[in-house]
mmCIF file of C-alpha atoms in Angstrom:
data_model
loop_
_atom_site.group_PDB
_atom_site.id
_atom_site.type_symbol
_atom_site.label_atom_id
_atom_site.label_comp_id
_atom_site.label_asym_id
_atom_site.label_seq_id
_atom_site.Cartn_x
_atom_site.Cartn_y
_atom_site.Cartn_z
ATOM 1 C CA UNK A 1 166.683 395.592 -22.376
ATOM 2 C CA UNK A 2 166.306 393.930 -25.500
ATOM 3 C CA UNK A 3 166.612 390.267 -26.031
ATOM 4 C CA UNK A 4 167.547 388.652 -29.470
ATOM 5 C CA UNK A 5 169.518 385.004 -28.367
ATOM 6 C CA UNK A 6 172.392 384.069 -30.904
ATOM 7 C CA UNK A 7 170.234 380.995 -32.360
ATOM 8 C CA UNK A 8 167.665 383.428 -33.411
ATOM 9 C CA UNK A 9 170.133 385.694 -35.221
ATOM 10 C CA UNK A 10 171.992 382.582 -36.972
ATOM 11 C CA UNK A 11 169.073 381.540 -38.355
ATOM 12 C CA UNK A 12 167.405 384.310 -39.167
ATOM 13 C CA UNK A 13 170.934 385.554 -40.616
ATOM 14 C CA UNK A 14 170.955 382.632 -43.062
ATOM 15 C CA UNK A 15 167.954 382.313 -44.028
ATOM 16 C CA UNK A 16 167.909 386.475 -44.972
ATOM 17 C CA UNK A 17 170.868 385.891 -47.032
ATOM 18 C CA UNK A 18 169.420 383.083 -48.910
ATOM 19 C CA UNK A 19 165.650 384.514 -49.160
ATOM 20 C CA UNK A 20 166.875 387.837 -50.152
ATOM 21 C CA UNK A 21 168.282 386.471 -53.926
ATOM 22 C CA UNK A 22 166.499 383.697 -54.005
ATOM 23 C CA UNK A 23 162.979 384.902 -55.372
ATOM 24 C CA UNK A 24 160.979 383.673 -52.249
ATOM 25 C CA UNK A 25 160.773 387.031 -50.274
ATOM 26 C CA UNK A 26 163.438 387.866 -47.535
ATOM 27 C CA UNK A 27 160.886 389.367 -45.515
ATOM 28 C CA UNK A 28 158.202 387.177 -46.210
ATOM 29 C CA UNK A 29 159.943 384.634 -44.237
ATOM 30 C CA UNK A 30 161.510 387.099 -41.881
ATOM 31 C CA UNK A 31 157.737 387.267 -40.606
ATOM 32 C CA UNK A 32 156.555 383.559 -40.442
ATOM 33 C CA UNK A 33 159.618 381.717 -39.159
ATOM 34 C CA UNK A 34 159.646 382.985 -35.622
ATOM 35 C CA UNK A 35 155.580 382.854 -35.981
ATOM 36 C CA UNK A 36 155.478 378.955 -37.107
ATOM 37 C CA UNK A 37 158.513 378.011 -34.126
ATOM 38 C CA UNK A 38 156.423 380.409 -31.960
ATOM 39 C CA UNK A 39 157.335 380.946 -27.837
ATOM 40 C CA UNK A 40 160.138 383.295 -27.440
ATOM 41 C CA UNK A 41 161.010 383.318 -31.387
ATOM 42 C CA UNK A 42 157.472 385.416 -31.822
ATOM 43 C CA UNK A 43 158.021 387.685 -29.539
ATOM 44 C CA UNK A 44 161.697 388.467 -29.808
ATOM 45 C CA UNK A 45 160.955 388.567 -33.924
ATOM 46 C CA UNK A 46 158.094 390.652 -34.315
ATOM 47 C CA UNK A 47 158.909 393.220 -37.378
ATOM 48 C CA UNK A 48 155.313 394.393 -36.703
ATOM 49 C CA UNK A 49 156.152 395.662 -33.241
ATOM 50 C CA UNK A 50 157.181 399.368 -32.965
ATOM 51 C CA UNK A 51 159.849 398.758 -30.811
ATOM 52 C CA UNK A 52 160.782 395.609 -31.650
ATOM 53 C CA UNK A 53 164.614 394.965 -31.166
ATOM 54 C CA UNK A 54 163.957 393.072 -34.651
ATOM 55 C CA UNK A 55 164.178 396.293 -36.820
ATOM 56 C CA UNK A 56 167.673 396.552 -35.269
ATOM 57 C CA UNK A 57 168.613 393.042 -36.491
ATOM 58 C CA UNK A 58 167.178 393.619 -39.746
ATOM 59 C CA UNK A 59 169.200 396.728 -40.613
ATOM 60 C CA UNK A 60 171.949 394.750 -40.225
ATOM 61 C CA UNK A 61 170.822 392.039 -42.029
ATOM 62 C CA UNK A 62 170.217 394.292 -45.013
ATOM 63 C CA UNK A 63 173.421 396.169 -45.031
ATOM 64 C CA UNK A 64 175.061 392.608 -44.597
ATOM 65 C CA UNK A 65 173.177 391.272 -47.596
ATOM 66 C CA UNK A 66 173.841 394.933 -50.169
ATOM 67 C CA UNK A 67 177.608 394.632 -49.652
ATOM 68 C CA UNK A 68 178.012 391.047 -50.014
ATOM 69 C CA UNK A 69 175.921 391.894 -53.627
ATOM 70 C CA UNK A 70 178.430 394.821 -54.194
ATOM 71 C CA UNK A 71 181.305 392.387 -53.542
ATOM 72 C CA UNK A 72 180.460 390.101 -55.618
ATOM 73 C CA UNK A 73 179.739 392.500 -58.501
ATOM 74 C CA UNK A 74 182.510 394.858 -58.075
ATOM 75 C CA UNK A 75 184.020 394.773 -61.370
ATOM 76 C CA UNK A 76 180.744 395.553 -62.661
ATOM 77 C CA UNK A 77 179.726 398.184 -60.110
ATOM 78 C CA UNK A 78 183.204 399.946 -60.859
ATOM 79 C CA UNK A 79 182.674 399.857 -64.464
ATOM 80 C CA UNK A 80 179.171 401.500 -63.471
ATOM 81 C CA UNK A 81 180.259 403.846 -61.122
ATOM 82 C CA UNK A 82 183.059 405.117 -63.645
ATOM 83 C CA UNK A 83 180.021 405.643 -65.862
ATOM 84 C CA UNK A 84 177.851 408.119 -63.532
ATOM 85 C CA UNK A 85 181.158 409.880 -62.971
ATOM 86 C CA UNK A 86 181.743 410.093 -66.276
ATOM 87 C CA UNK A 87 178.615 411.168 -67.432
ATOM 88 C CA UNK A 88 178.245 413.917 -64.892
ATOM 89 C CA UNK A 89 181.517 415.015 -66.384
ATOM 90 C CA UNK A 90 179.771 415.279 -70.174
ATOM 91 C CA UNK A 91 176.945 417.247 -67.909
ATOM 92 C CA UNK A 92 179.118 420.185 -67.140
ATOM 93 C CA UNK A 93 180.878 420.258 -70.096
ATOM 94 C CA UNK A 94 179.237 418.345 -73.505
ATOM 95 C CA UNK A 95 181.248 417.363 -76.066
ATOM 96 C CA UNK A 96 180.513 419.332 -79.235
ATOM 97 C CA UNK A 97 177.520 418.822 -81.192
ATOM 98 C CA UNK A 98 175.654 416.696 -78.198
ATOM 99 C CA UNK A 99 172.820 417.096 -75.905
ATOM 100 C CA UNK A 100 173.885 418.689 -72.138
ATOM 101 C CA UNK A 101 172.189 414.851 -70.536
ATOM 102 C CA UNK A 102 172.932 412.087 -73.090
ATOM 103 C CA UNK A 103 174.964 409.074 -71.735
ATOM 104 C CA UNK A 104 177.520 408.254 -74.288
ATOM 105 C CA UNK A 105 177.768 404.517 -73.811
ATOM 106 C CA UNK A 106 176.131 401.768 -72.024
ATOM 107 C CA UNK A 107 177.608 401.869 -68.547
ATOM 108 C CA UNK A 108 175.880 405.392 -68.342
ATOM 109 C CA UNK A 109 173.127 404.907 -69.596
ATOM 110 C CA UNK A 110 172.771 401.688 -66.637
ATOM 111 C CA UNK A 111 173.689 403.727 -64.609
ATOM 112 C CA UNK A 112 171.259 406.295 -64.716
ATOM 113 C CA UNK A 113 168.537 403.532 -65.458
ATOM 114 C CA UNK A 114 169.736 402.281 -62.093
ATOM 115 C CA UNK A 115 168.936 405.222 -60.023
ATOM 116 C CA UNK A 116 165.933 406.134 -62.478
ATOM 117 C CA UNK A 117 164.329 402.540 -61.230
ATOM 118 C CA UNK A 118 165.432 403.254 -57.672
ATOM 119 C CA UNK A 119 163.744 406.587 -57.314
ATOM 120 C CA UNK A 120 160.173 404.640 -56.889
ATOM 121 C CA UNK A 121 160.167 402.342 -54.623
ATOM 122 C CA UNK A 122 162.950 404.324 -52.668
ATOM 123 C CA UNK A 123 160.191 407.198 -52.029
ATOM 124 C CA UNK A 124 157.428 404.620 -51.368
ATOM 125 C CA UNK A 125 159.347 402.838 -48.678
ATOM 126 C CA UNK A 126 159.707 406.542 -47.043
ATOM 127 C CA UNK A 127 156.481 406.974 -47.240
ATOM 128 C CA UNK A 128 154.620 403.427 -46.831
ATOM 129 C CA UNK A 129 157.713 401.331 -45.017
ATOM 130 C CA UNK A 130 155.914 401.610 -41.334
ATOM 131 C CA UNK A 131 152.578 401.706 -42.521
ATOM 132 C CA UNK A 132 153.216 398.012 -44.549
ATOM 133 C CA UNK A 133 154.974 396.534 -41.776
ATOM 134 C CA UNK A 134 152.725 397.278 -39.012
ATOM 135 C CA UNK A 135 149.709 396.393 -41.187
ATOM 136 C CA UNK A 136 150.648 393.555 -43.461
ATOM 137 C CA UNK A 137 153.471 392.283 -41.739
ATOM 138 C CA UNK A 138 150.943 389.588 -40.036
ATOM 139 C CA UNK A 139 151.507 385.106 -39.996
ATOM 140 C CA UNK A 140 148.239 384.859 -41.784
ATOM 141 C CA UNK A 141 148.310 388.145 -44.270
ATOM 142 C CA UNK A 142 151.779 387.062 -45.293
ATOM 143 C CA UNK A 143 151.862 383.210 -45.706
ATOM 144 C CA UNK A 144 148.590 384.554 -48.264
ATOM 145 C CA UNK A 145 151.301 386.781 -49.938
ATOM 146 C CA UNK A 146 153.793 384.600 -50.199
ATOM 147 C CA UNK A 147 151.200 382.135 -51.856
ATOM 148 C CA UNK A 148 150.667 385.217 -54.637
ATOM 149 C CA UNK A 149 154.579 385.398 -54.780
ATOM 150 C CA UNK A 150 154.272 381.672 -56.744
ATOM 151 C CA UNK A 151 151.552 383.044 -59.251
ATOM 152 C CA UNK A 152 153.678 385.402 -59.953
ATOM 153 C CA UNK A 153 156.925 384.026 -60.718
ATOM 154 C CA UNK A 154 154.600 381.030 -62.672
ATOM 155 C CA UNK A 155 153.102 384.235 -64.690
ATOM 156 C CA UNK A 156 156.742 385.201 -65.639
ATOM 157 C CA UNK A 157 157.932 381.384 -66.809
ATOM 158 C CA UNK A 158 155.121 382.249 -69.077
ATOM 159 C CA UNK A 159 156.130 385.217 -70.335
ATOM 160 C CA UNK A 160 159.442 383.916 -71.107
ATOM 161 C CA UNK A 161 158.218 380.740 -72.934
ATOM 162 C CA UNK A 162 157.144 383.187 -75.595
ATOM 163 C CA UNK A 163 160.377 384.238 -76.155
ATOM 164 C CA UNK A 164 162.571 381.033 -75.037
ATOM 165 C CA UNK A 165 164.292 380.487 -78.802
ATOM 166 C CA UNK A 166 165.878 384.051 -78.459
ATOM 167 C CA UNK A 167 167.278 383.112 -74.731
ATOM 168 C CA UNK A 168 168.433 379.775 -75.939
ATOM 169 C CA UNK A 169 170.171 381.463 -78.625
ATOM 170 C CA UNK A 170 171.811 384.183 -76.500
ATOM 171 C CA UNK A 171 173.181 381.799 -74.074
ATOM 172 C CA UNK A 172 174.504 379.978 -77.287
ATOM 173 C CA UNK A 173 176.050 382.980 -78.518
ATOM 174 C CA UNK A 174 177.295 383.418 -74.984
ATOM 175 C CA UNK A 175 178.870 379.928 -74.474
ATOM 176 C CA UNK A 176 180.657 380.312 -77.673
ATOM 177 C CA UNK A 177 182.363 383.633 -77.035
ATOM 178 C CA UNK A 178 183.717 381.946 -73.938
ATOM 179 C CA UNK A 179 184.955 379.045 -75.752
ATOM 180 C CA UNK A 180 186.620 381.259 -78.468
ATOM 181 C CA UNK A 181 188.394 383.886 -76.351
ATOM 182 C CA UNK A 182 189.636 381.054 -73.931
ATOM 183 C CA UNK A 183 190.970 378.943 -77.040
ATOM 184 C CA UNK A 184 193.159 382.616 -78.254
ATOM 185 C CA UNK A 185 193.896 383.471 -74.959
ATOM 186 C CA UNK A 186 195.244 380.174 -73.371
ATOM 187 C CA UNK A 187 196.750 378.742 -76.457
ATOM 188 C CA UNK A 188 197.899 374.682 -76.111
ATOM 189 C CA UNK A 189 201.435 373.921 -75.640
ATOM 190 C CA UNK A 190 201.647 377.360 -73.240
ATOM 191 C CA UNK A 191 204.529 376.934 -71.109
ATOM 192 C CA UNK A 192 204.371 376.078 -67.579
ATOM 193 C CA UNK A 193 201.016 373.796 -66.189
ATOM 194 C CA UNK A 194 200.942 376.484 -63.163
ATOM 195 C CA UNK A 195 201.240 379.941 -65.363
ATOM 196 C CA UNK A 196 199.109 378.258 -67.474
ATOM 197 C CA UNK A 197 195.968 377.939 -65.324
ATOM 198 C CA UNK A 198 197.058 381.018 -63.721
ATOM 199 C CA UNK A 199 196.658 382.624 -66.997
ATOM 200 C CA UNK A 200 193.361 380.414 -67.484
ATOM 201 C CA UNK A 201 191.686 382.298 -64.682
ATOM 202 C CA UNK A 202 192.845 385.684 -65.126
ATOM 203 C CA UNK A 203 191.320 384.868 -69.322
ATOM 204 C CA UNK A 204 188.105 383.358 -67.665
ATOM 205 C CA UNK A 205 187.494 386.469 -65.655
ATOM 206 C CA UNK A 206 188.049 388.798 -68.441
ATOM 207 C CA UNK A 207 185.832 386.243 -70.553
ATOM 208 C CA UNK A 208 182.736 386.534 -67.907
ATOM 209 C CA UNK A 209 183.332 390.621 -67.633
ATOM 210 C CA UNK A 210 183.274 390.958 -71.217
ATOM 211 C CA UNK A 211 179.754 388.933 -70.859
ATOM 212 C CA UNK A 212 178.511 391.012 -68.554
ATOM 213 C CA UNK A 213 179.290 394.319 -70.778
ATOM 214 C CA UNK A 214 176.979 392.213 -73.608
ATOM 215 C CA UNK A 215 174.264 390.982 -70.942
ATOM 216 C CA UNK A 216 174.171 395.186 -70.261
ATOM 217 C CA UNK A 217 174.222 396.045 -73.882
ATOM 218 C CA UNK A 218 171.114 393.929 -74.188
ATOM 219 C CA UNK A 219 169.381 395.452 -70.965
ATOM 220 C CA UNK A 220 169.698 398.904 -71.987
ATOM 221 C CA UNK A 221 168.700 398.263 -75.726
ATOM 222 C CA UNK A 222 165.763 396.230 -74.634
ATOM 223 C CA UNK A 223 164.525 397.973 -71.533
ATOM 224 C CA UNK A 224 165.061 402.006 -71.824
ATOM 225 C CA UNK A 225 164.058 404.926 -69.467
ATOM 226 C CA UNK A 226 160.571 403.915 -69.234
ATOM 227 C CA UNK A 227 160.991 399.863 -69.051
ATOM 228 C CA UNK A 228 163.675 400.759 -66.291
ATOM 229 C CA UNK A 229 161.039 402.891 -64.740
ATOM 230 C CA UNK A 230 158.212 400.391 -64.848
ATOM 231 C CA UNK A 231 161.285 397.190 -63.507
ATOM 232 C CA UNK A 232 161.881 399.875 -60.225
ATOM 233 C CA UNK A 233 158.129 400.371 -59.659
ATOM 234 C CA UNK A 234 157.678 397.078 -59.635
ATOM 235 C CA UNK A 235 159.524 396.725 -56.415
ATOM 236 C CA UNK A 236 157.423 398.356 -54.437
ATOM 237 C CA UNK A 237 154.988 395.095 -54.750
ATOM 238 C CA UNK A 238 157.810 393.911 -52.425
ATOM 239 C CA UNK A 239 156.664 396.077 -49.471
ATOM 240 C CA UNK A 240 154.497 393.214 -49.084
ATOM 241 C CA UNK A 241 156.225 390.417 -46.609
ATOM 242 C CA UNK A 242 155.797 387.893 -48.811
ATOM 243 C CA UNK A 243 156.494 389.373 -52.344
ATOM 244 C CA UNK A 244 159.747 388.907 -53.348
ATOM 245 C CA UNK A 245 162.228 392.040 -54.735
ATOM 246 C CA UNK A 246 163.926 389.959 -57.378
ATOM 247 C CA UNK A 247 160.966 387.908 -58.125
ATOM 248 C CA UNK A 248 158.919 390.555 -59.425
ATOM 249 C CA UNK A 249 161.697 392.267 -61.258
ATOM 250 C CA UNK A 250 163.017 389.692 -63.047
ATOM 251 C CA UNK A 251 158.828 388.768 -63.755
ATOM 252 C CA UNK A 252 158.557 392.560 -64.995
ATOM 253 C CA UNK A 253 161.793 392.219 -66.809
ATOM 254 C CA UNK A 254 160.300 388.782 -68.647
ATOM 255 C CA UNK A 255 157.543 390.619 -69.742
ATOM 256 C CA UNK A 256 159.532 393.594 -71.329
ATOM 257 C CA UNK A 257 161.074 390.982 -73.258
ATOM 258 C CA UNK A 258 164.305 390.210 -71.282
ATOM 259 C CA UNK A 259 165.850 386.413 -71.028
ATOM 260 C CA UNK A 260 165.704 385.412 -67.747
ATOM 261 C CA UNK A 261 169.453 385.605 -67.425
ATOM 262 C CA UNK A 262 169.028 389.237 -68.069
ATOM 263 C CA UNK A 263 166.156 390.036 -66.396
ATOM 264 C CA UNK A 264 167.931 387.999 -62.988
ATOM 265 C CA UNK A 265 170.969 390.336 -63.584
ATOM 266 C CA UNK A 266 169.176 393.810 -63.787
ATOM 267 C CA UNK A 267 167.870 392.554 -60.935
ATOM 268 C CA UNK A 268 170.641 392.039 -58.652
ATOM 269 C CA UNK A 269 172.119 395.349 -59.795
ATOM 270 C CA UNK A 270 169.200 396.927 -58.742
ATOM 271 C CA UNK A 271 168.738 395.523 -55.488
ATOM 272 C CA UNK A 272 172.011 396.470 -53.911
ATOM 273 C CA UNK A 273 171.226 399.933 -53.478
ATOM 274 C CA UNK A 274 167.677 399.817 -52.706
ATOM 275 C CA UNK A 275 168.375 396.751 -49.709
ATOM 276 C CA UNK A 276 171.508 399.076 -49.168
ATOM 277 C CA UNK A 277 169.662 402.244 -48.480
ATOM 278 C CA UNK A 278 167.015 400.626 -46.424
ATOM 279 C CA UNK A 279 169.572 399.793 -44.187
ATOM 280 C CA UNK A 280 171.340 403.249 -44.001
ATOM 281 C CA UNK A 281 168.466 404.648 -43.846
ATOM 282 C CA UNK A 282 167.836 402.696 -40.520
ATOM 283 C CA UNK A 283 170.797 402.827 -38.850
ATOM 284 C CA UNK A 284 169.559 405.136 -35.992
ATOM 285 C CA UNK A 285 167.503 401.969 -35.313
ATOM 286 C CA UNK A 286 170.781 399.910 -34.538
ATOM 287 C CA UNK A 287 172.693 402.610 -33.022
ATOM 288 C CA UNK A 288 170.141 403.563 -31.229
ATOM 289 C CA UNK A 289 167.571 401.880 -27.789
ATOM 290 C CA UNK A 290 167.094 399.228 -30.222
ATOM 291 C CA UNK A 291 170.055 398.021 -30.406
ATOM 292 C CA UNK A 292 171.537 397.946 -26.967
ATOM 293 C CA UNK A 293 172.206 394.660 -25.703
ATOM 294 C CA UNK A 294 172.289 392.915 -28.591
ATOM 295 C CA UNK A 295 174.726 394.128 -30.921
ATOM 296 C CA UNK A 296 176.501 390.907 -30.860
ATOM 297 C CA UNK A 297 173.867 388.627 -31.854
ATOM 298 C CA UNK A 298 172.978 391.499 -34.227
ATOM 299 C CA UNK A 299 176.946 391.631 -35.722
ATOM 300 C CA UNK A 300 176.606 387.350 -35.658
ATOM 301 C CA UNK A 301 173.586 387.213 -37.606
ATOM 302 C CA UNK A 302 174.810 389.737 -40.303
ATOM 303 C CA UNK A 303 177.862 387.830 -40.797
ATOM 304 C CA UNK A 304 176.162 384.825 -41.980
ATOM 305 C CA UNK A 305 174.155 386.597 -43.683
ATOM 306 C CA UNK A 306 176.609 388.374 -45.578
ATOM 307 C CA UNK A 307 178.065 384.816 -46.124
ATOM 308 C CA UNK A 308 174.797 383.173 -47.267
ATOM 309 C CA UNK A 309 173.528 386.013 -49.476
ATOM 310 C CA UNK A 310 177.579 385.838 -51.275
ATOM 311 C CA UNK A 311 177.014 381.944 -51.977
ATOM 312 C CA UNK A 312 173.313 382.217 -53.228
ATOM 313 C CA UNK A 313 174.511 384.737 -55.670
ATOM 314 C CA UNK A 314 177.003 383.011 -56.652
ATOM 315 C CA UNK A 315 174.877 380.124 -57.117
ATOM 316 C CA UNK A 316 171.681 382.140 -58.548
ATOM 317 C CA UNK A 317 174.454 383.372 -61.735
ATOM 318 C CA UNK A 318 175.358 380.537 -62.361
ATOM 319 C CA UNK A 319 171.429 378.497 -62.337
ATOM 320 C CA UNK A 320 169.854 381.328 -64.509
ATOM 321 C CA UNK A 321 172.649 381.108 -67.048
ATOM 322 C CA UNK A 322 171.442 377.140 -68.140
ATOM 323 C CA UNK A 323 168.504 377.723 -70.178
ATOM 324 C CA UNK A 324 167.029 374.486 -68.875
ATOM 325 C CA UNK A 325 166.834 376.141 -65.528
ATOM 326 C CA UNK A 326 163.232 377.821 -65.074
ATOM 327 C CA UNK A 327 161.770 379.830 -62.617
ATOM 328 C CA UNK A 328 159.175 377.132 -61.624
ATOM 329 C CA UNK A 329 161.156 375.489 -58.271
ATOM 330 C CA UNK A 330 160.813 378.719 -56.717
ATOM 331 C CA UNK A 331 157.288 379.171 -57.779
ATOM 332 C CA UNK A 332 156.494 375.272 -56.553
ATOM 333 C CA UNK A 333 157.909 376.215 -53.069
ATOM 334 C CA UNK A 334 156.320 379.735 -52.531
ATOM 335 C CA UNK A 335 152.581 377.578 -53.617
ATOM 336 C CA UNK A 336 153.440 375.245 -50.807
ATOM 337 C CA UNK A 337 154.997 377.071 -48.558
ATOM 338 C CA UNK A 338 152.165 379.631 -48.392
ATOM 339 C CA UNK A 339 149.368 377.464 -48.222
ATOM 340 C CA UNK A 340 151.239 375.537 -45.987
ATOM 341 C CA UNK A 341 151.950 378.143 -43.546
ATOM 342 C CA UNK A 342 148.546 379.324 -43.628
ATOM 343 C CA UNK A 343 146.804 376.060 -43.014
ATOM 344 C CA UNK A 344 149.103 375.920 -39.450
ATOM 345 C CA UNK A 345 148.794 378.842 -38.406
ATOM 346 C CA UNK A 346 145.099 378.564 -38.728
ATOM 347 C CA UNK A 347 144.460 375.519 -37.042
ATOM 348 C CA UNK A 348 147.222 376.362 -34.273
#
């Protein structure tokens, strides 16, 4: 029977939902925590085993992790979704004078950028997902890649210093549009100090979904079929335990010319279907031999990870919005954390 212990799957579960946004690689750590605690932890959490109960626990991990992203996007993935739907509609029948495939606005054309950037690294992790993880998912190969992960994110903090006044000025632009539209829409003297912060919030949400339809505008202008190509490619570097998903897709984005605010939020919108369909894709793996015996631990684990991966969003939107905020912490930690890890398990 397989054995995976409810402390293994509450930790692992947090730490997944935290190392999945954050840009330090999910699976990166995935691989050296049970390595570095060692005893039963290595054996029970060995991704690199074929029949490792482990790939059961990660599925649901991963499917944990996409809908906690999709919950805490829905507005925008409904505006999106509306979009494809949409656009499919101008497929079968065009309006006059237009092209058969031309999205009419920019929650088609993201959409369609969307599942143009998924297409790559969706048919490399058919076709290289086993091959990675039985190869490279090892202590010593990864701590090395999670070392590289830092040089990385350090390359893209200087990509964006090159273009840190137009940020600056976005997020000023931004910050004002909030102040405006909550000055017209919560006027002073409204009546009542409860309907008045009730209408506060319901303004402030409209405020941050009308930011998000600008922080798209600026995506698709900027980025276009072959930039959203190129962002989705770039996730396959994240095959690599130790390479992180966002990390090198908010880097890529950076270098296209996106803030970072941007670049973190084409990001996030790009990695709930791909962690998504990793997990669907595996679900024979928890249904399945795998699975049996531990689909508690398993159901435990994903719930905090859900939980985790909801709060470091949350906190992730708001710590890339503050153009003080830089890319460089993470960077810092994957440097030491890497070397770190590789010096121990080296001496061990």
């Amino acid at each position: 029977m397989s054995h995976l212990t409810y402390a293994e799957a509450g930790v692992i579960g947090l730490l997944q939902g935290i190392t999945e946004l954050f840009p330090i690689s999910s699976l990166g750590h995935a691989v050296l925590i049970p390595a570095i605690i060692g005893g039963s932890w290595a054996q029970d959490l060995d991704v690199s085993k074929a029949e490792s109960p482990y790939l059961a626990f990660i599925v649901g991990l991963h499917v944990a992790t996409a809908t906690a992203m999709i919950i805490y996007f829905w507005r925008d993935w409904l505006r999106i979704i509306k979009g494809f739907f949409a656009s499919i509609g101008h497929v079968i029948s065009p309006a006059p004078g237009t092209r058969r495939f031309q999205p009419q606005n920019t929650d088609q054309m993201l959409a369609w950028m969307i599942i143009l950037a998924t297409i790559p690294v969706g048919l490399a992790g058919i076709a290289l997902e086993h091959d990675f993880r039985v190869y490279f998912s090892k202590p010593i190969l990864t701590s090395c890649f999670l070392f590289l992960n830092g040089f990385i994110l350090l390359a893209g903090e200087r990509a964006r210093r090159r273009h840190a006044d137009m940020e600056a000025q976005e997020i000023a632009a931004d910050l004002q549009a909030v102040s405006e539209r909550q000055k017209a829409t919560v006027p002073a003297g409204a009546p009542g100090g409860g309907g008045r912060h009730s209408s506060g919030q319901r303004a402030m949400k409209q405020q941050h979904a009308n930011l998000a339809v600008e922080s798209d505008e600026r995506i698709v202008r900027r980025t276009g079929w072959l930039g959203a190509l190129m962002l989705g490619a770039s996730q396959i570097l994240a095959l690599l335990p130790g390479i992180s998903r966002d990390g090198t897709v908010m880097v890529a984005g950076m270098f296209r010319g996106l803030s970072r605010q941007d670049a973190a939020r084409f990001s996030f919108l790009l990695s709930a279907p791909v962690i998504l369909a990793a997990g669907v894709l595996k679900i024979p793996d928890l249904t399945g031999p795998l699975g049996a015996g531990i689909r508690g631990p398993i159901l435990f684990g994903s719930l905090l990870s859900g939980i985790s991966a909801f709060f470091a969003l949350r906190f992730l939107v708001r710590y890339f919005s503050d153009p003080k905020r830089t890319l460089t912490p993470f960077a810092i930690y994957c440097l030491a954390a890497g070397l770190g890890a590789f010096i121990y398990l080296s001496v061990r």
